[in-house]
Amino acid sequence: MCDASINDALPPPRRKLVPGMCIKCKVTKPSISIRRTLYCKDCFVKASIVKFRAALTKSRKRIELPQTKVMVALSGGAASSAMLKLTADFMNMERKGTDAEPPFTGVVVGHVDESCLFPGSQEDEICTIAAESGLPYFKVALEDVFAPGEGQLALLELVKASIAPGAALDQFCARLVEPAQTDSHADQLKALFAGLTSATDKEDMLEIVKTALIMRLARNLECGAVLLGDSATRTAVKVMALTGHGRGLSLPLEAGTESQWFHGVVVVRPMRDFVVKEIAFFNRWTRQRAAFVPTFTTGGPRRASIGRLAEAFIVELDRDFPSTVPTVCRTLQKLEPRAEALAARPCVVCGMPAEPDAHAWRSRLTISNAQDTEQLPVPVEASAADSLDITSCLCYSCQNMLHHTTPGTVLPRFCTTQLQNAEDSTASANNHNDLRAKIEEFLIDDSDGSDNEH
């Protein structure tokens, strides 16, 4: 009797693997092999859907994200297109019991139009992809980063500064200028990227501008979260590229599964468990469209930029060692933002944490000629009365980017806002310190009280 009850309580035995058959259904010949695991077409599509929903649900529980409106960031590439289809199907699925309520109150699609810089971009195809999802579609142009907002009229223009060969006396100065009425936003955008001297700097600035526009669009649409389509392969490449840029402090915020760094908007990357091969076959077997997304190094050599070199390194290494991408992604998940990173003020350019000692650290790492260092010019601090020293407001990576930027380059409008916020936070901290200094003699030291008690 007891033996029978025990046997009834045991879970049913797992079905044995059938050699040469799908690992799920075990009756159909496989059509794809993912990390030496065989799937048939139907089982692979179902497994991809389950994996996406599990990743999205875990992210919501991990950051305790309430029911809110979310925006799917659509670039038109294979990963973001697959994410759009998976999200739309997730919202339209039939739910029973405890899963009766949808995970979000609403879903919209956001896209950044890059045709100003890349005339060959397939914007019509991207609009078709968004329309087929059945979700509301909103688009913002890349040149709108120079569009004036409420209370914003001035722009930050880089001025000639004393640039040290060894970065010991690097001084990054800018001044507030009024935009010319004859210059269009598209002309200002092209002038910005023309002032950047390397493909690496141009790719970095493009990523910064797109992130700022996506966040602004999400806030305007009152979205509490943004879904980004960074795949596992893309995440591994991003980890290597960001490390090469010196962005280790902000690495968990820029490439992590979830990020709450941006004010009022949570960033979630639900495609983190998909490699590019899985995404390609999922789009093919579900007939999901994808557009070609050009960049500054498209068709260029592997050494065209740091990002391009990191991509070639990861892809070639993963070809011989399939565990490369999962290992890098698992290592990234173990990283947590440091306390000083969360407490640091945002960089004026990229908006990520700006290290207080980034300038000194950069001086120690840079190799220079001692003779050239002795002949450094006097800093321009006193020569330009209207210039602002923004060195302490820049992170290490942005200092490297602006080091080679042509003087006279006008930065995007959101840089002015971030500079104002940095000055306001500094003024608030100074006022707090001044107030404490005035009432210091009237405060009771806790340590003195504890000593008297003993």
Short mmCIF file of C-alpha atoms in Angstrom, two decimals:
data_model
loop_
_atom_site.label_atom_id
_atom_site.label_comp_id
_atom_site.label_asym_id
_atom_site.label_seq_id
_atom_site.Cartn_x
_atom_site.Cartn_y
_atom_site.Cartn_z
CA MET A 1 0.00 0.00 0.00
CA CYS A 2 2.76 2.39 0.98
CA ASP A 3 4.84 1.38 -1.99
CA ALA A 4 1.94 2.16 -4.31
CA SER A 5 1.38 5.62 -2.82
CA ILE A 6 5.09 6.40 -3.06
CA ASN A 7 5.18 5.33 -6.69
CA ASP A 8 2.15 7.50 -7.45
CA ALA A 9 3.85 10.53 -5.89
CA LEU A 10 7.02 10.14 -7.94
CA PRO A 11 7.29 12.22 -11.13
CA PRO A 12 6.93 10.33 -14.41
CA PRO A 13 10.23 9.12 -15.81
CA ARG A 14 11.82 11.26 -18.49
CA ARG A 15 11.65 10.02 -22.01
CA LYS A 16 14.93 8.61 -23.19
CA LEU A 17 16.90 10.33 -25.89
CA VAL A 18 16.49 8.87 -29.33
CA PRO A 19 19.71 9.04 -31.33
CA GLY A 20 19.36 11.09 -34.49
CA MET A 21 15.99 12.57 -33.46
CA CYS A 22 14.81 15.88 -32.01
CA ILE A 23 15.60 16.24 -28.32
CA LYS A 24 12.05 17.46 -27.59
CA CYS A 25 9.57 15.40 -29.58
CA LYS A 26 11.98 12.48 -30.26
CA VAL A 27 9.99 11.47 -33.34
CA THR A 28 11.15 13.99 -35.94
CA LYS A 29 14.52 14.31 -37.56
CA PRO A 30 16.39 17.45 -36.42
CA SER A 31 16.71 20.53 -38.58
CA ILE A 32 19.15 22.55 -36.48
CA SER A 33 21.90 21.99 -33.92
CA ILE A 34 22.33 24.59 -31.15
CA ARG A 35 25.33 23.95 -28.89
CA ARG A 36 25.27 20.27 -29.91
CA THR A 37 21.55 20.02 -29.11
CA LEU A 38 19.31 18.83 -31.94
CA TYR A 39 15.87 20.36 -32.62
CA CYS A 40 13.30 19.91 -35.29
CA LYS A 41 11.73 23.00 -36.83
CA ASP A 42 8.53 23.11 -34.77
CA CYS A 43 10.20 22.28 -31.46
CA PHE A 44 12.89 24.89 -32.02
CA VAL A 45 10.32 27.63 -32.59
CA LYS A 46 8.37 26.59 -29.49
CA ALA A 47 11.55 26.41 -27.41
CA SER A 48 12.52 29.92 -28.55
CA ILE A 49 9.13 31.29 -27.53
CA VAL A 50 9.34 29.66 -24.10
CA LYS A 51 12.90 30.88 -23.57
CA PHE A 52 11.98 34.48 -24.43
CA ARG A 53 8.96 34.53 -22.13
CA ALA A 54 10.97 32.99 -19.30
CA ALA A 55 13.74 35.56 -19.68
CA LEU A 56 11.26 38.45 -19.74
CA THR A 57 9.38 37.12 -16.70
CA LYS A 58 12.59 36.62 -14.71
CA SER A 59 13.71 40.16 -15.49
CA ARG A 60 10.39 41.59 -14.33
CA LYS A 61 10.58 39.67 -11.05
CA ARG A 62 14.25 40.44 -10.49
CA ILE A 63 13.81 44.21 -10.67
CA GLU A 64 10.24 44.10 -9.32
CA LEU A 65 8.90 45.88 -12.37
CA PRO A 66 5.19 46.64 -11.95
CA GLN A 67 2.65 46.49 -14.74
CA THR A 68 3.58 49.40 -16.95
CA LYS A 69 3.73 50.51 -20.53
CA VAL A 70 6.82 49.33 -22.41
CA MET A 71 8.50 50.32 -25.64
CA VAL A 72 10.19 47.85 -27.97
CA ALA A 73 13.28 49.52 -29.45
CA LEU A 74 13.29 48.47 -33.11
CA SER A 75 16.44 49.02 -35.13
CA GLY A 76 15.25 46.79 -37.97
CA GLY A 77 17.97 44.19 -37.49
CA ALA A 78 17.38 40.49 -37.04
CA ALA A 79 17.48 40.52 -33.22
CA SER A 80 15.15 43.49 -32.68
CA SER A 81 12.72 42.19 -35.32
CA ALA A 82 12.58 38.79 -33.63
CA MET A 83 12.08 40.49 -30.26
CA LEU A 84 9.20 42.51 -31.69
CA LYS A 85 7.43 39.39 -32.94
CA LEU A 86 7.99 37.52 -29.67
CA THR A 87 6.71 40.46 -27.62
CA ALA A 88 3.62 40.94 -29.78
CA ASP A 89 2.79 37.22 -29.57
CA PHE A 90 3.36 37.30 -25.81
CA MET A 91 0.83 40.12 -25.42
CA ASN A 92 -1.75 38.39 -27.66
CA MET A 93 -1.49 34.90 -26.19
CA GLU A 94 -4.47 33.34 -24.39
CA ARG A 95 -4.04 33.25 -20.62
CA LYS A 96 -5.76 31.10 -18.03
CA GLY A 97 -5.78 31.07 -14.23
CA THR A 98 -3.06 33.13 -12.58
CA ASP A 99 -1.66 34.33 -15.92
CA ALA A 100 -4.91 35.96 -16.97
CA GLU A 101 -3.46 39.47 -16.87
CA PRO A 102 -0.97 40.56 -19.56
CA PRO A 103 2.55 41.38 -18.35
CA PHE A 104 2.33 45.02 -19.47
CA THR A 105 -0.42 47.61 -19.70
CA GLY A 106 0.60 48.43 -23.25
CA VAL A 107 3.35 47.95 -25.81
CA VAL A 108 4.55 50.47 -28.40
CA VAL A 109 7.34 50.33 -30.97
CA GLY A 110 10.06 52.99 -31.06
CA HIS A 111 12.56 53.51 -33.86
CA VAL A 112 15.41 55.96 -34.59
CA ASP A 113 15.59 56.97 -38.26
CA GLU A 114 19.26 57.00 -39.33
CA SER A 115 18.73 57.93 -42.98
CA CYS A 116 20.35 61.32 -42.39
CA LEU A 117 23.75 59.66 -41.91
CA PHE A 118 23.10 56.49 -43.92
CA PRO A 119 20.96 57.23 -47.00
CA GLY A 120 20.99 53.53 -47.88
CA SER A 121 19.15 52.46 -44.72
CA GLN A 122 15.92 50.52 -45.36
CA GLU A 123 13.49 52.77 -43.51
CA ASP A 124 10.50 51.66 -45.59
CA GLU A 125 11.20 48.03 -44.73
CA ILE A 126 11.44 48.89 -41.04
CA CYS A 127 8.07 50.66 -41.19
CA THR A 128 6.59 47.52 -42.78
CA ILE A 129 8.03 45.33 -40.02
CA ALA A 130 6.50 47.56 -37.37
CA ALA A 131 3.13 47.67 -39.14
CA GLU A 132 2.96 43.87 -39.37
CA SER A 133 3.26 43.61 -35.59
CA GLY A 134 0.00 45.47 -35.11
CA LEU A 135 1.49 47.64 -32.35
CA PRO A 136 1.55 51.48 -32.28
CA TYR A 137 4.64 52.73 -34.06
CA PHE A 138 6.59 55.89 -33.24
CA LYS A 139 9.67 57.17 -35.03
CA VAL A 140 12.21 59.86 -34.20
CA ALA A 141 14.86 61.14 -36.57
CA LEU A 142 18.53 61.02 -35.62
CA GLU A 143 18.93 64.74 -36.31
CA ASP A 144 16.22 65.53 -33.75
CA VAL A 145 18.95 65.29 -31.13
CA PHE A 146 19.61 68.96 -31.97
CA ALA A 147 15.94 69.95 -31.77
CA PRO A 148 15.32 72.45 -28.95
CA GLY A 149 13.36 71.29 -25.94
CA GLU A 150 11.64 73.18 -23.18
CA GLY A 151 13.97 75.86 -21.86
CA GLN A 152 16.87 74.67 -24.06
CA LEU A 153 18.37 77.16 -26.49
CA ALA A 154 22.16 77.00 -26.11
CA LEU A 155 24.50 74.27 -27.30
CA LEU A 156 27.91 73.16 -26.05
CA GLU A 157 30.77 73.86 -28.44
CA LEU A 158 34.23 72.46 -27.85
CA VAL A 159 36.91 75.17 -27.82
CA LYS A 160 40.66 74.94 -28.23
CA ALA A 161 42.20 73.56 -25.06
CA SER A 162 45.70 72.67 -23.91
CA ILE A 163 46.01 69.05 -24.98
CA ALA A 164 48.92 67.28 -23.31
CA PRO A 165 50.70 64.46 -25.15
CA GLY A 166 50.56 62.39 -21.96
CA ALA A 167 47.13 63.63 -20.87
CA ALA A 168 48.74 65.06 -17.73
CA LEU A 169 47.34 68.53 -18.39
CA ASP A 170 44.46 67.71 -20.68
CA GLN A 171 41.84 70.38 -20.32
CA PHE A 172 38.49 69.94 -22.04
CA CYS A 173 36.70 73.25 -22.36
CA ALA A 174 33.41 74.17 -23.96
CA ARG A 175 31.26 77.23 -24.28
CA LEU A 176 27.57 77.86 -24.73
CA VAL A 177 26.65 79.02 -28.22
CA GLU A 178 23.41 79.84 -29.96
CA PRO A 179 22.70 77.68 -33.02
CA ALA A 180 22.75 79.48 -36.35
CA GLN A 181 19.33 79.98 -37.88
CA THR A 182 20.59 78.90 -41.30
CA ASP A 183 21.90 75.52 -40.12
CA SER A 184 19.36 72.71 -40.18
CA HIS A 185 19.36 69.92 -37.64
CA ALA A 186 20.67 67.54 -40.31
CA ASP A 187 23.61 69.86 -41.03
CA GLN A 188 24.41 70.09 -37.33
CA LEU A 189 24.34 66.29 -37.03
CA LYS A 190 26.68 65.83 -39.99
CA ALA A 191 29.03 68.48 -38.60
CA LEU A 192 29.13 66.61 -35.29
CA PHE A 193 30.29 63.37 -36.88
CA ALA A 194 32.64 65.22 -39.23
CA GLY A 195 34.44 66.56 -36.15
CA LEU A 196 35.15 63.02 -34.92
CA THR A 197 38.38 61.73 -36.40
CA SER A 198 38.10 57.93 -36.08
CA ALA A 199 35.49 55.29 -36.86
CA THR A 200 35.61 54.16 -33.23
CA ASP A 201 34.65 57.64 -32.00
CA LYS A 202 31.88 57.90 -34.61
CA GLU A 203 30.41 54.54 -33.58
CA ASP A 204 30.54 55.55 -29.93
CA MET A 205 28.81 58.87 -30.59
CA LEU A 206 26.17 57.18 -32.74
CA GLU A 207 25.37 54.74 -29.92
CA ILE A 208 25.22 57.62 -27.42
CA VAL A 209 22.85 59.66 -29.60
CA LYS A 210 20.55 56.71 -30.31
CA THR A 211 20.35 55.81 -26.63
CA ALA A 212 19.49 59.39 -25.70
CA LEU A 213 16.75 59.54 -28.35
CA ILE A 214 15.26 56.19 -27.31
CA MET A 215 15.14 57.25 -23.67
CA ARG A 216 13.57 60.59 -24.56
CA LEU A 217 10.97 58.93 -26.76
CA ALA A 218 10.13 56.45 -23.99
CA ARG A 219 9.61 59.26 -21.49
CA ASN A 220 7.45 61.23 -23.90
CA LEU A 221 5.26 58.15 -24.42
CA GLU A 222 5.13 57.56 -20.64
CA CYS A 223 6.78 54.14 -20.90
CA GLY A 224 8.27 52.69 -17.75
CA ALA A 225 10.55 50.20 -19.52
CA VAL A 226 12.42 49.80 -22.80
CA LEU A 227 13.16 46.42 -24.38
CA LEU A 228 16.47 46.27 -26.26
CA GLY A 229 17.25 43.45 -28.67
CA ASP A 230 20.86 42.74 -27.68
CA SER A 231 21.49 39.07 -28.38
CA ALA A 232 24.00 36.93 -26.52
CA THR A 233 26.50 37.32 -29.34
CA ARG A 234 26.00 41.07 -29.42
CA THR A 235 26.34 41.24 -25.63
CA ALA A 236 29.64 39.33 -25.69
CA VAL A 237 30.98 41.67 -28.38
CA LYS A 238 29.77 44.65 -26.38
CA VAL A 239 31.56 43.44 -23.26
CA MET A 240 34.87 43.20 -25.12
CA ALA A 241 34.39 46.57 -26.86
CA LEU A 242 33.36 48.43 -23.70
CA THR A 243 36.31 46.94 -21.83
CA GLY A 244 38.61 48.14 -24.58
CA HIS A 245 37.11 51.62 -24.31
CA GLY A 246 37.80 51.76 -20.59
CA ARG A 247 34.14 51.54 -19.57
CA GLY A 248 34.56 48.85 -16.95
CA LEU A 249 32.89 50.97 -14.27
CA SER A 250 29.66 51.28 -16.29
CA LEU A 251 29.82 47.82 -17.88
CA PRO A 252 26.97 46.29 -15.79
CA LEU A 253 24.80 49.32 -16.59
CA GLU A 254 25.47 49.38 -20.34
CA ALA A 255 25.42 45.65 -21.12
CA GLY A 256 23.65 44.00 -18.18
CA THR A 257 20.37 42.17 -18.44
CA GLU A 258 18.54 44.92 -16.57
CA SER A 259 19.55 48.51 -15.93
CA GLN A 260 17.84 51.09 -13.74
CA TRP A 261 20.42 53.82 -14.33
CA PHE A 262 18.24 55.93 -16.61
CA HIS A 263 15.89 58.21 -14.72
CA GLY A 264 12.32 56.95 -14.86
CA VAL A 265 12.97 54.22 -17.46
CA VAL A 266 14.12 50.63 -16.89
CA VAL A 267 16.14 48.93 -19.63
CA VAL A 268 15.59 45.19 -20.17
CA ARG A 269 17.40 42.94 -22.65
CA PRO A 270 15.21 39.81 -23.04
CA MET A 271 17.18 38.44 -26.05
CA ARG A 272 20.30 37.84 -23.97
CA ASP A 273 19.98 34.02 -24.22
CA PHE A 274 19.81 33.91 -28.04
CA VAL A 275 22.87 33.62 -30.25
CA VAL A 276 22.76 35.04 -33.77
CA LYS A 277 22.30 31.58 -35.28
CA GLU A 278 19.13 30.98 -33.27
CA ILE A 279 17.74 34.38 -34.24
CA ALA A 280 18.47 33.82 -37.92
CA PHE A 281 16.65 30.48 -38.02
CA PHE A 282 13.77 31.75 -35.89
CA ASN A 283 13.17 34.63 -38.32
CA ARG A 284 13.45 32.29 -41.28
CA TRP A 285 11.02 29.67 -39.99
CA THR A 286 8.49 32.20 -38.67
CA ARG A 287 8.82 34.37 -41.79
CA GLN A 288 9.76 37.39 -39.74
CA ARG A 289 11.23 40.21 -41.81
CA ALA A 290 14.48 41.97 -40.97
CA ALA A 291 16.18 44.98 -42.52
CA PHE A 292 19.80 45.79 -43.24
CA VAL A 293 21.21 48.26 -40.70
CA PRO A 294 24.41 49.96 -41.94
CA THR A 295 27.06 51.56 -39.75
CA PHE A 296 30.34 53.41 -40.20
CA THR A 297 32.42 50.23 -40.51
CA THR A 298 30.06 48.23 -42.73
CA GLY A 299 32.16 46.36 -45.28
CA GLY A 300 35.38 47.62 -43.67
CA PRO A 301 38.34 45.62 -42.39
CA ARG A 302 38.35 44.03 -38.96
CA ARG A 303 40.65 46.74 -37.63
CA ALA A 304 38.40 49.58 -38.72
CA SER A 305 37.26 50.21 -35.14
CA ILE A 306 37.43 48.70 -31.67
CA GLY A 307 33.86 47.43 -32.00
CA ARG A 308 34.56 45.80 -35.35
CA LEU A 309 37.71 44.15 -33.98
CA ALA A 310 35.86 42.87 -30.91
CA GLU A 311 33.14 41.42 -33.14
CA ALA A 312 35.64 39.58 -35.33
CA PHE A 313 37.43 38.24 -32.26
CA ILE A 314 34.28 36.89 -30.60
CA VAL A 315 32.76 35.43 -33.78
CA GLU A 316 35.95 33.65 -34.83
CA LEU A 317 36.62 32.34 -31.33
CA ASP A 318 33.04 31.13 -30.93
CA ARG A 319 33.28 29.29 -34.23
CA ASP A 320 35.92 26.95 -32.79
CA PHE A 321 34.77 27.10 -29.16
CA PRO A 322 30.94 27.30 -29.01
CA SER A 323 30.99 28.02 -25.28
CA THR A 324 32.71 31.40 -25.76
CA VAL A 325 29.59 33.57 -25.98
CA PRO A 326 27.70 31.84 -23.11
CA THR A 327 30.79 32.07 -20.89
CA VAL A 328 31.18 35.81 -21.47
CA CYS A 329 27.47 36.41 -20.86
CA ARG A 330 27.45 34.36 -17.65
CA THR A 331 30.47 36.30 -16.40
CA LEU A 332 28.67 39.57 -17.14
CA GLN A 333 25.63 38.47 -15.15
CA LYS A 334 27.83 38.09 -12.06
CA LEU A 335 28.93 41.73 -12.24
CA GLU A 336 27.12 44.25 -10.05
CA PRO A 337 27.40 48.04 -10.29
CA ARG A 338 29.81 49.38 -7.71
CA ALA A 339 28.56 51.79 -5.08
CA GLU A 340 30.77 54.61 -6.38
CA ALA A 341 29.35 54.09 -9.87
CA LEU A 342 25.77 54.45 -8.66
CA ALA A 343 26.72 57.51 -6.62
CA ALA A 344 28.75 59.19 -9.37
CA ARG A 345 27.28 61.98 -11.42
CA PRO A 346 26.50 61.22 -15.07
CA CYS A 347 29.01 62.05 -17.78
CA VAL A 348 28.11 65.14 -19.77
CA VAL A 349 28.41 63.30 -23.09
CA CYS A 350 27.39 59.65 -22.65
CA GLY A 351 25.32 59.94 -19.47
CA MET A 352 27.10 57.01 -17.79
CA PRO A 353 28.87 57.33 -14.41
CA ALA A 354 31.82 59.73 -14.57
CA GLU A 355 34.71 58.62 -12.38
CA PRO A 356 35.92 61.45 -10.12
CA ASP A 357 39.57 60.52 -10.76
CA ALA A 358 39.22 59.66 -14.45
CA HIS A 359 41.57 62.47 -15.47
CA ALA A 360 44.37 61.36 -13.14
CA TRP A 361 43.90 57.71 -14.07
CA ARG A 362 44.12 58.57 -17.75
CA SER A 363 47.30 60.55 -17.14
CA ARG A 364 48.94 57.52 -15.51
CA LEU A 365 47.99 55.16 -18.34
CA THR A 366 48.96 57.35 -21.30
CA ILE A 367 52.46 57.04 -22.77
CA SER A 368 54.09 60.31 -23.81
CA ASN A 369 57.42 61.86 -24.66
CA ALA A 370 59.05 63.50 -21.65
CA GLN A 371 60.48 66.30 -23.80
CA ASP A 372 57.06 67.14 -25.22
CA THR A 373 55.53 67.10 -21.76
CA GLU A 374 58.01 69.72 -20.52
CA GLN A 375 56.99 72.07 -23.36
CA LEU A 376 53.28 72.01 -22.63
CA PRO A 377 51.40 75.28 -23.14
CA VAL A 378 49.68 77.10 -20.32
CA PRO A 379 46.07 75.95 -19.81
CA VAL A 380 43.44 78.11 -21.47
CA GLU A 381 41.49 78.56 -18.27
CA ALA A 382 42.26 82.27 -18.02
CA SER A 383 42.36 83.07 -21.73
CA ALA A 384 38.71 82.38 -22.48
CA ALA A 385 36.36 84.01 -20.03
CA ASP A 386 33.25 82.39 -21.48
CA SER A 387 34.69 78.85 -21.55
CA LEU A 388 33.63 76.11 -19.15
CA ASP A 389 36.04 73.46 -17.92
CA ILE A 390 34.12 70.18 -18.32
CA THR A 391 37.07 67.86 -17.62
CA SER A 392 35.71 66.67 -14.28
CA CYS A 393 32.30 66.04 -15.88
CA LEU A 394 33.63 63.53 -18.42
CA CYS A 395 34.18 59.81 -17.99
CA TYR A 396 37.43 58.15 -19.06
CA SER A 397 36.07 56.94 -22.40
CA CYS A 398 34.58 60.29 -23.39
CA GLN A 399 37.84 62.04 -22.52
CA ASN A 400 39.59 59.77 -25.00
CA MET A 401 36.93 60.52 -27.60
CA LEU A 402 37.09 64.30 -27.18
CA HIS A 403 40.90 64.25 -27.08
CA HIS A 404 40.98 63.93 -30.88
CA THR A 405 37.76 65.83 -31.65
CA THR A 406 38.13 68.89 -33.85
CA PRO A 407 37.78 72.18 -31.90
CA GLY A 408 34.56 73.97 -32.75
CA THR A 409 32.53 70.76 -32.83
CA VAL A 410 29.05 71.34 -31.37
CA LEU A 411 27.80 68.59 -29.07
CA PRO A 412 24.18 67.34 -29.02
CA ARG A 413 21.63 69.31 -27.08
CA PHE A 414 21.23 66.73 -24.33
CA CYS A 415 24.84 67.44 -23.28
CA THR A 416 23.75 70.91 -22.18
CA THR A 417 21.01 69.42 -20.04
CA GLN A 418 23.38 66.92 -18.44
CA LEU A 419 25.89 69.69 -17.74
CA GLN A 420 23.20 71.77 -16.06
CA ASN A 421 22.15 68.78 -13.94
CA ALA A 422 25.79 68.17 -12.94
CA GLU A 423 26.21 71.81 -11.92
CA ASP A 424 22.96 71.73 -9.93
CA SER A 425 24.01 68.58 -8.06
CA THR A 426 27.43 70.10 -7.31
CA ALA A 427 25.87 73.32 -6.06
CA SER A 428 23.48 71.35 -3.86
CA ALA A 429 26.35 69.35 -2.37
CA ASN A 430 28.35 72.51 -1.72
CA ASN A 431 25.39 74.16 -0.03
CA HIS A 432 24.96 71.08 2.17
CA ASN A 433 28.63 71.20 3.16
CA ASP A 434 28.45 74.94 3.89
CA LEU A 435 25.36 74.47 6.03
CA ARG A 436 26.99 71.65 7.98
CA ALA A 437 30.10 73.76 8.55
CA LYS A 438 28.01 76.56 10.03
CA ILE A 439 26.18 74.31 12.51
CA GLU A 440 29.07 71.94 13.19
CA GLU A 441 29.73 73.34 16.67
CA PHE A 442 26.11 72.80 17.67
CA LEU A 443 26.04 69.11 16.68
CA ILE A 444 26.47 66.36 19.25
CA ASP A 445 29.03 63.72 18.35
CA ASP A 446 27.63 60.21 18.79
CA SER A 447 31.05 58.83 19.64
CA ASP A 448 31.41 61.21 22.58
CA GLY A 449 28.08 60.11 23.97
CA SER A 450 28.95 56.47 23.67
CA ASP A 451 32.26 56.99 25.45
CA ASN A 452 30.59 58.77 28.37
CA GLU A 453 28.14 55.94 28.76
CA HIS A 454 30.97 53.50 29.21
#
